[in-house]
mmCIF file of C-alpha atoms in Angstrom:
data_model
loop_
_atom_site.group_PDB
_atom_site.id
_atom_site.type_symbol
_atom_site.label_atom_id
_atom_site.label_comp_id
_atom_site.label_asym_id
_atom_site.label_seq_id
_atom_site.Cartn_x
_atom_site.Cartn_y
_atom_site.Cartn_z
ATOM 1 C CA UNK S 294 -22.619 -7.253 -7.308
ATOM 2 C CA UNK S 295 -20.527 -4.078 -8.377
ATOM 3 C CA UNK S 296 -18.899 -3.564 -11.432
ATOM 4 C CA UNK S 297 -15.302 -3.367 -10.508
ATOM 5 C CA UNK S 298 -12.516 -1.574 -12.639
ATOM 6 C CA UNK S 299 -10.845 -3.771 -15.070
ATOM 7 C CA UNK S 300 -7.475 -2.113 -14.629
ATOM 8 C CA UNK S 301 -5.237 -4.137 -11.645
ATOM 9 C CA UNK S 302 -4.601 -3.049 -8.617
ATOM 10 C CA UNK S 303 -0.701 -1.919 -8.481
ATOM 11 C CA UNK S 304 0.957 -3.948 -4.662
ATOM 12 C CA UNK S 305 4.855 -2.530 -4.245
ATOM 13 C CA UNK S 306 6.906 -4.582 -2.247
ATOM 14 C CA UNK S 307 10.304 -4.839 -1.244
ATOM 15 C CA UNK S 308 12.788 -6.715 -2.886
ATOM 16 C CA UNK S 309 14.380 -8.032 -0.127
ATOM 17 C CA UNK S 310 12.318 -7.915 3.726
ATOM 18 C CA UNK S 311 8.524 -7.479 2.381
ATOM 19 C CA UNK S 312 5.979 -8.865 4.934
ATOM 20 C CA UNK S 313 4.376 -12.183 3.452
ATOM 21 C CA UNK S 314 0.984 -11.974 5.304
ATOM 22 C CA UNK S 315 0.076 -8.181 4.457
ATOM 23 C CA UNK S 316 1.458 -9.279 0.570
ATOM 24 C CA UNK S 317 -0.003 -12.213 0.244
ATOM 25 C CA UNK S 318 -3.586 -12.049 2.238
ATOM 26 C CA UNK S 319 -4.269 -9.076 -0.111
ATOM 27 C CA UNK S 320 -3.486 -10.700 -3.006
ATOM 28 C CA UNK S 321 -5.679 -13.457 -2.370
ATOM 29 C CA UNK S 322 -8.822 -11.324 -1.581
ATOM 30 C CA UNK S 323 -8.269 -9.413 -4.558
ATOM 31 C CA UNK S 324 -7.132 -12.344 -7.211
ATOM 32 C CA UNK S 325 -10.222 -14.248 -5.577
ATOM 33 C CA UNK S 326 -12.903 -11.641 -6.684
ATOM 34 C CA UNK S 327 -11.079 -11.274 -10.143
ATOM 35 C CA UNK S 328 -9.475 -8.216 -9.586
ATOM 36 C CA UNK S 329 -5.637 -8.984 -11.735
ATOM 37 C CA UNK S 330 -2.469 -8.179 -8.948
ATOM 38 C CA UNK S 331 0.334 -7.097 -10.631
ATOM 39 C CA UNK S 332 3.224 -6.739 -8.292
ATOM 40 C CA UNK S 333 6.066 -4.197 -8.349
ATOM 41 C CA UNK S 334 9.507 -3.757 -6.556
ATOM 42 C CA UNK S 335 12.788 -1.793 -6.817
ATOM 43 C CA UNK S 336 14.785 -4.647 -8.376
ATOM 44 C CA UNK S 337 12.961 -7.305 -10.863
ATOM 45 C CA UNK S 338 13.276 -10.911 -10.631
ATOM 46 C CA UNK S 339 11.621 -12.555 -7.681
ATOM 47 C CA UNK S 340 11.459 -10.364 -3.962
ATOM 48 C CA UNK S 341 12.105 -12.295 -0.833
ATOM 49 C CA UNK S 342 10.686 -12.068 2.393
ATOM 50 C CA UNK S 343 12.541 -12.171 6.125
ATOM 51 C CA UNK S 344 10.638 -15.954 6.163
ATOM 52 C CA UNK S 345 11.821 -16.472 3.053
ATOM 53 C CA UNK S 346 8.833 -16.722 1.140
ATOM 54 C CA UNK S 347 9.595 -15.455 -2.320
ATOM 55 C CA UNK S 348 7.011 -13.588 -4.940
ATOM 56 C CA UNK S 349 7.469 -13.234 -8.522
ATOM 57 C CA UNK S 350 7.674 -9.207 -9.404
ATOM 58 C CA UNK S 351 6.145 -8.078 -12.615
ATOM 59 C CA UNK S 352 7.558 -4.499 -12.919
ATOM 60 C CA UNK S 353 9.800 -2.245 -11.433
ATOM 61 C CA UNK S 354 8.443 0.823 -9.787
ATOM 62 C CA UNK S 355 10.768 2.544 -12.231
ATOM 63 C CA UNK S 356 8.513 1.682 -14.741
ATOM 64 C CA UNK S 357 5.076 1.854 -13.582
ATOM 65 C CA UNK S 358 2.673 4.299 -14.838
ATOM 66 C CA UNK S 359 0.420 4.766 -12.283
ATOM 67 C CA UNK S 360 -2.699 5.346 -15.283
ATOM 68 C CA UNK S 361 -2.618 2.012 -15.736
ATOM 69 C CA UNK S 362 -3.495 0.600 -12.494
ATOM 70 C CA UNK S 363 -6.943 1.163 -10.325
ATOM 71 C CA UNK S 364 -5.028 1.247 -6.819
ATOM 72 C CA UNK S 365 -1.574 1.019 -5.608
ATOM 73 C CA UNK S 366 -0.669 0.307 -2.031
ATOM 74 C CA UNK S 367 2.464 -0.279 -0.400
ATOM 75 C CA UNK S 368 3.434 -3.713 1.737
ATOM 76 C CA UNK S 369 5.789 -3.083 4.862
ATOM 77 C CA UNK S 370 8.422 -5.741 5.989
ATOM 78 C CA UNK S 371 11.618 -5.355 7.843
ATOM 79 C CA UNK S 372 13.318 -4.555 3.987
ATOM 80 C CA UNK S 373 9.965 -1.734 3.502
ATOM 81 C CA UNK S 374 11.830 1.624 4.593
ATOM 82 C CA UNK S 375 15.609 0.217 3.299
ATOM 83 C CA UNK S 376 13.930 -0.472 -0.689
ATOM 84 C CA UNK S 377 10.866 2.108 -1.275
ATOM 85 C CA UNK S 378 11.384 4.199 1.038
ATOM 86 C CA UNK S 379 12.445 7.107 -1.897
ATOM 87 C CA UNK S 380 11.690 9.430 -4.757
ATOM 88 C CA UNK S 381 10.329 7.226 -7.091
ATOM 89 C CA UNK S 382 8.305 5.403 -5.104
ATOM 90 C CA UNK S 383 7.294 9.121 -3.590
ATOM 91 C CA UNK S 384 6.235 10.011 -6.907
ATOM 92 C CA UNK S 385 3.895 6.810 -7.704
ATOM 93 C CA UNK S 386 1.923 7.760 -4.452
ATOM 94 C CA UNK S 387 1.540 11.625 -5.451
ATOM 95 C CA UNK S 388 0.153 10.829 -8.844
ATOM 96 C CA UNK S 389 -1.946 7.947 -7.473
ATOM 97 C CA UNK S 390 -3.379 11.025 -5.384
ATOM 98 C CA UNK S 391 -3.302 13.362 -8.213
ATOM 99 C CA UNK S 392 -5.266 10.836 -10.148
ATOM 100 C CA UNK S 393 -7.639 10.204 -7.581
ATOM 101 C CA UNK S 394 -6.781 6.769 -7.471
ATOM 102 C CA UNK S 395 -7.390 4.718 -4.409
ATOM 103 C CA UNK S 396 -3.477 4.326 -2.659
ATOM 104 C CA UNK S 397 -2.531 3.468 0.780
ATOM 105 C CA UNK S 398 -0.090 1.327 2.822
ATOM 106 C CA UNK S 399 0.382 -1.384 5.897
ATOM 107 C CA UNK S 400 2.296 -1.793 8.777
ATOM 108 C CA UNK S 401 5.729 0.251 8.531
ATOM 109 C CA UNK S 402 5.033 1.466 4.827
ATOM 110 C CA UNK S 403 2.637 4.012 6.230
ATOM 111 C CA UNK S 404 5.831 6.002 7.316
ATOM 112 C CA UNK S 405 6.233 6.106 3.062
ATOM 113 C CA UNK S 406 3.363 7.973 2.753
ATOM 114 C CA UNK S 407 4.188 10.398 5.447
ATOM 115 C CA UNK S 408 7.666 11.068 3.553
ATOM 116 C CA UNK S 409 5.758 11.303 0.046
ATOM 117 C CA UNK S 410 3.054 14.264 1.241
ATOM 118 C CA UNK S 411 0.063 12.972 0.645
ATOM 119 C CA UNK S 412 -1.049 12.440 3.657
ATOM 120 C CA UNK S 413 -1.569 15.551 5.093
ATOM 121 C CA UNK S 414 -5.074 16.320 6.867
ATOM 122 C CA UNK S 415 -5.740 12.395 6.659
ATOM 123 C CA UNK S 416 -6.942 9.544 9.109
ATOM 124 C CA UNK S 417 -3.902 7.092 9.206
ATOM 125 C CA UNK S 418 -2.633 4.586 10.804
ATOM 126 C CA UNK S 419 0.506 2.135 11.135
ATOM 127 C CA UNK S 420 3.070 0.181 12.304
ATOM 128 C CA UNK S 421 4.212 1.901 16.227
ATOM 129 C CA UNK S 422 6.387 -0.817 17.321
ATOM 130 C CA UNK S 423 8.970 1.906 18.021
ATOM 131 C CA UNK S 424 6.877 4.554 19.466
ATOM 132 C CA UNK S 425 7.619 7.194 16.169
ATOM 133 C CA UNK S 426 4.930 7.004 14.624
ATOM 134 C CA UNK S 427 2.889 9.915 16.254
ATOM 135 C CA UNK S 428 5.904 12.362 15.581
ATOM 136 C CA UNK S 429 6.210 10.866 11.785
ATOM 137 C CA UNK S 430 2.775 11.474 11.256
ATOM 138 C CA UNK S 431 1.947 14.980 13.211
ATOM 139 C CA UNK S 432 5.042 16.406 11.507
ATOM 140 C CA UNK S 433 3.187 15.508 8.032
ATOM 141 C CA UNK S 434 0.107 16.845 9.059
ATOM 142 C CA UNK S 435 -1.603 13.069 9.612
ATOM 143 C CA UNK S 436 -4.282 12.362 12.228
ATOM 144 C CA UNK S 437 -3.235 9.247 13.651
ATOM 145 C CA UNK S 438 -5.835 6.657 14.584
ATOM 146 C CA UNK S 439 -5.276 3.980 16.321
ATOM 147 C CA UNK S 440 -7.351 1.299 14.845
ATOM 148 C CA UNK S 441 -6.040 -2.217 12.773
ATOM 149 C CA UNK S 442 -7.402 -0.737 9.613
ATOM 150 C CA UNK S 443 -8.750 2.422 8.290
ATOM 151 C CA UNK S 444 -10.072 4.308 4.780
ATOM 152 C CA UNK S 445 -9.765 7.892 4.824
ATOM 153 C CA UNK S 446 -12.346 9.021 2.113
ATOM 154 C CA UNK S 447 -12.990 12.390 2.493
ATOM 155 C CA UNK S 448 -11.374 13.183 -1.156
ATOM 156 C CA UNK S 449 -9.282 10.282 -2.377
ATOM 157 C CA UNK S 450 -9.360 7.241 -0.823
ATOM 158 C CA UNK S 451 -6.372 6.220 0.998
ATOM 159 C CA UNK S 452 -6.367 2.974 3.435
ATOM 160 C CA UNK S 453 -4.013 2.201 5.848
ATOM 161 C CA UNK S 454 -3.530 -0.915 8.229
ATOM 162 C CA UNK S 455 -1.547 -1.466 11.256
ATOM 163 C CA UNK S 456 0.492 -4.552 10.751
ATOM 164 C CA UNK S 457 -0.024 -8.502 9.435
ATOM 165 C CA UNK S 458 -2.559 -9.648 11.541
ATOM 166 C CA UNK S 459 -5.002 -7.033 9.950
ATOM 167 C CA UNK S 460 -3.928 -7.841 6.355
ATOM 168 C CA UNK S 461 -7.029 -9.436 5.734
ATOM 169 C CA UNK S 462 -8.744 -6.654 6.812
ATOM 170 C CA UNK S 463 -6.424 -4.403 4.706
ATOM 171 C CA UNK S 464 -7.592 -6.730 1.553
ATOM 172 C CA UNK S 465 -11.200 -6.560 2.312
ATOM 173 C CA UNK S 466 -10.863 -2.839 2.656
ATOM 174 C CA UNK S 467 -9.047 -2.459 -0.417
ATOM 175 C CA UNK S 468 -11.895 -4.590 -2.373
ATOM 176 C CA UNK S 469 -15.038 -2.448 -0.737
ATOM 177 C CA UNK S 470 -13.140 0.673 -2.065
ATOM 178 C CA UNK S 471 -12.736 -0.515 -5.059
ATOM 179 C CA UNK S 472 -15.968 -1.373 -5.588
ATOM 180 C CA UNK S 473 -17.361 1.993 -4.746
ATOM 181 C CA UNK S 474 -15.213 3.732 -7.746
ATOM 182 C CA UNK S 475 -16.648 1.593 -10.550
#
């Protein structure tokens, strides 16, 4: 078995509308192969979801230097775009990239990294439930794939997933990079 970074792995949600499955699946996967979660929002306290499933938020992205985490990667949720959707969550994603950390996002969130720059000249993908998606990402210089879940590795690696039926797939992803970077 791989060695696997002892610093956690950085999951921003929403505090109000973050997607349970694509939260909580990843969570699991990671928590399960003793990787520490910590779990960041715009507000602290505890974050609800649409369902209203709640989740316990350790920091606020206000706070969180991204040195101190191996990955960060974004959640989506009806509540996604309204809560991270600016600058300081913008700024977590460019230094993840600056730091060569491994970042990404799921389902709607995806549209995040598009608005940060960092995605430019990467294989994406994301939520299209609206049919914007291919204008979001061509106007940030994305290549859009349309597959449930991909890593883009060519110089940082940055994983995306479509929506919550792949966030399993999203968490397994997000392992098998992390196991690479040691």
């Amino acid at each position: 078995m791989s060695t696997i970074s002892t610093l956690p792995v950085l999951l921003i949600i929403a505090s109000q509308g973050f997607q349970p499955m694509e939260y909580g699946q990843p969570k699991k996967i990671l928590e399960a192969n003793g990787i520490k979660v910590v779990t960041a929002s715009n507000k602290p306290g505890t974050a609800t979801a649409k369902d209203g499933t709640k989740a316990h938020i350790n920091i606020t992205t206000d706070k969180v230097k991204v040195e101190d985490y191996s990955g960060i990667f974004l959640i989506g949720g009806s509540g996604a775009l309204e809560n991270l959707d600016n600058e300081i969550t913008y700024k977590i994603i460019q230094q993840a990239k600056e730091l060569d950390k491994p970042f990404g996002s799921i389902c709607i969130s995806t549209r995040i990294l598009a608005n940060a720059g960092v995605i430019n000249g990467k294989k994406v993908t994301g939520w299209n439930g609206d049919g914007e998606l291919d204008a979001i990402l061509k106007n940030s210089g994305a290549i859009y794939i349309k597959k449930t879940c991909i890593s883009d590795d060519s110089s940082v690696n940055i994983i995306t997933a479509v929506d919550p039926s792949c966030a399993h797939e999203f968490g397994e992803k997000i392992l098998e990079v992390l196991k690479k970077q040691k």
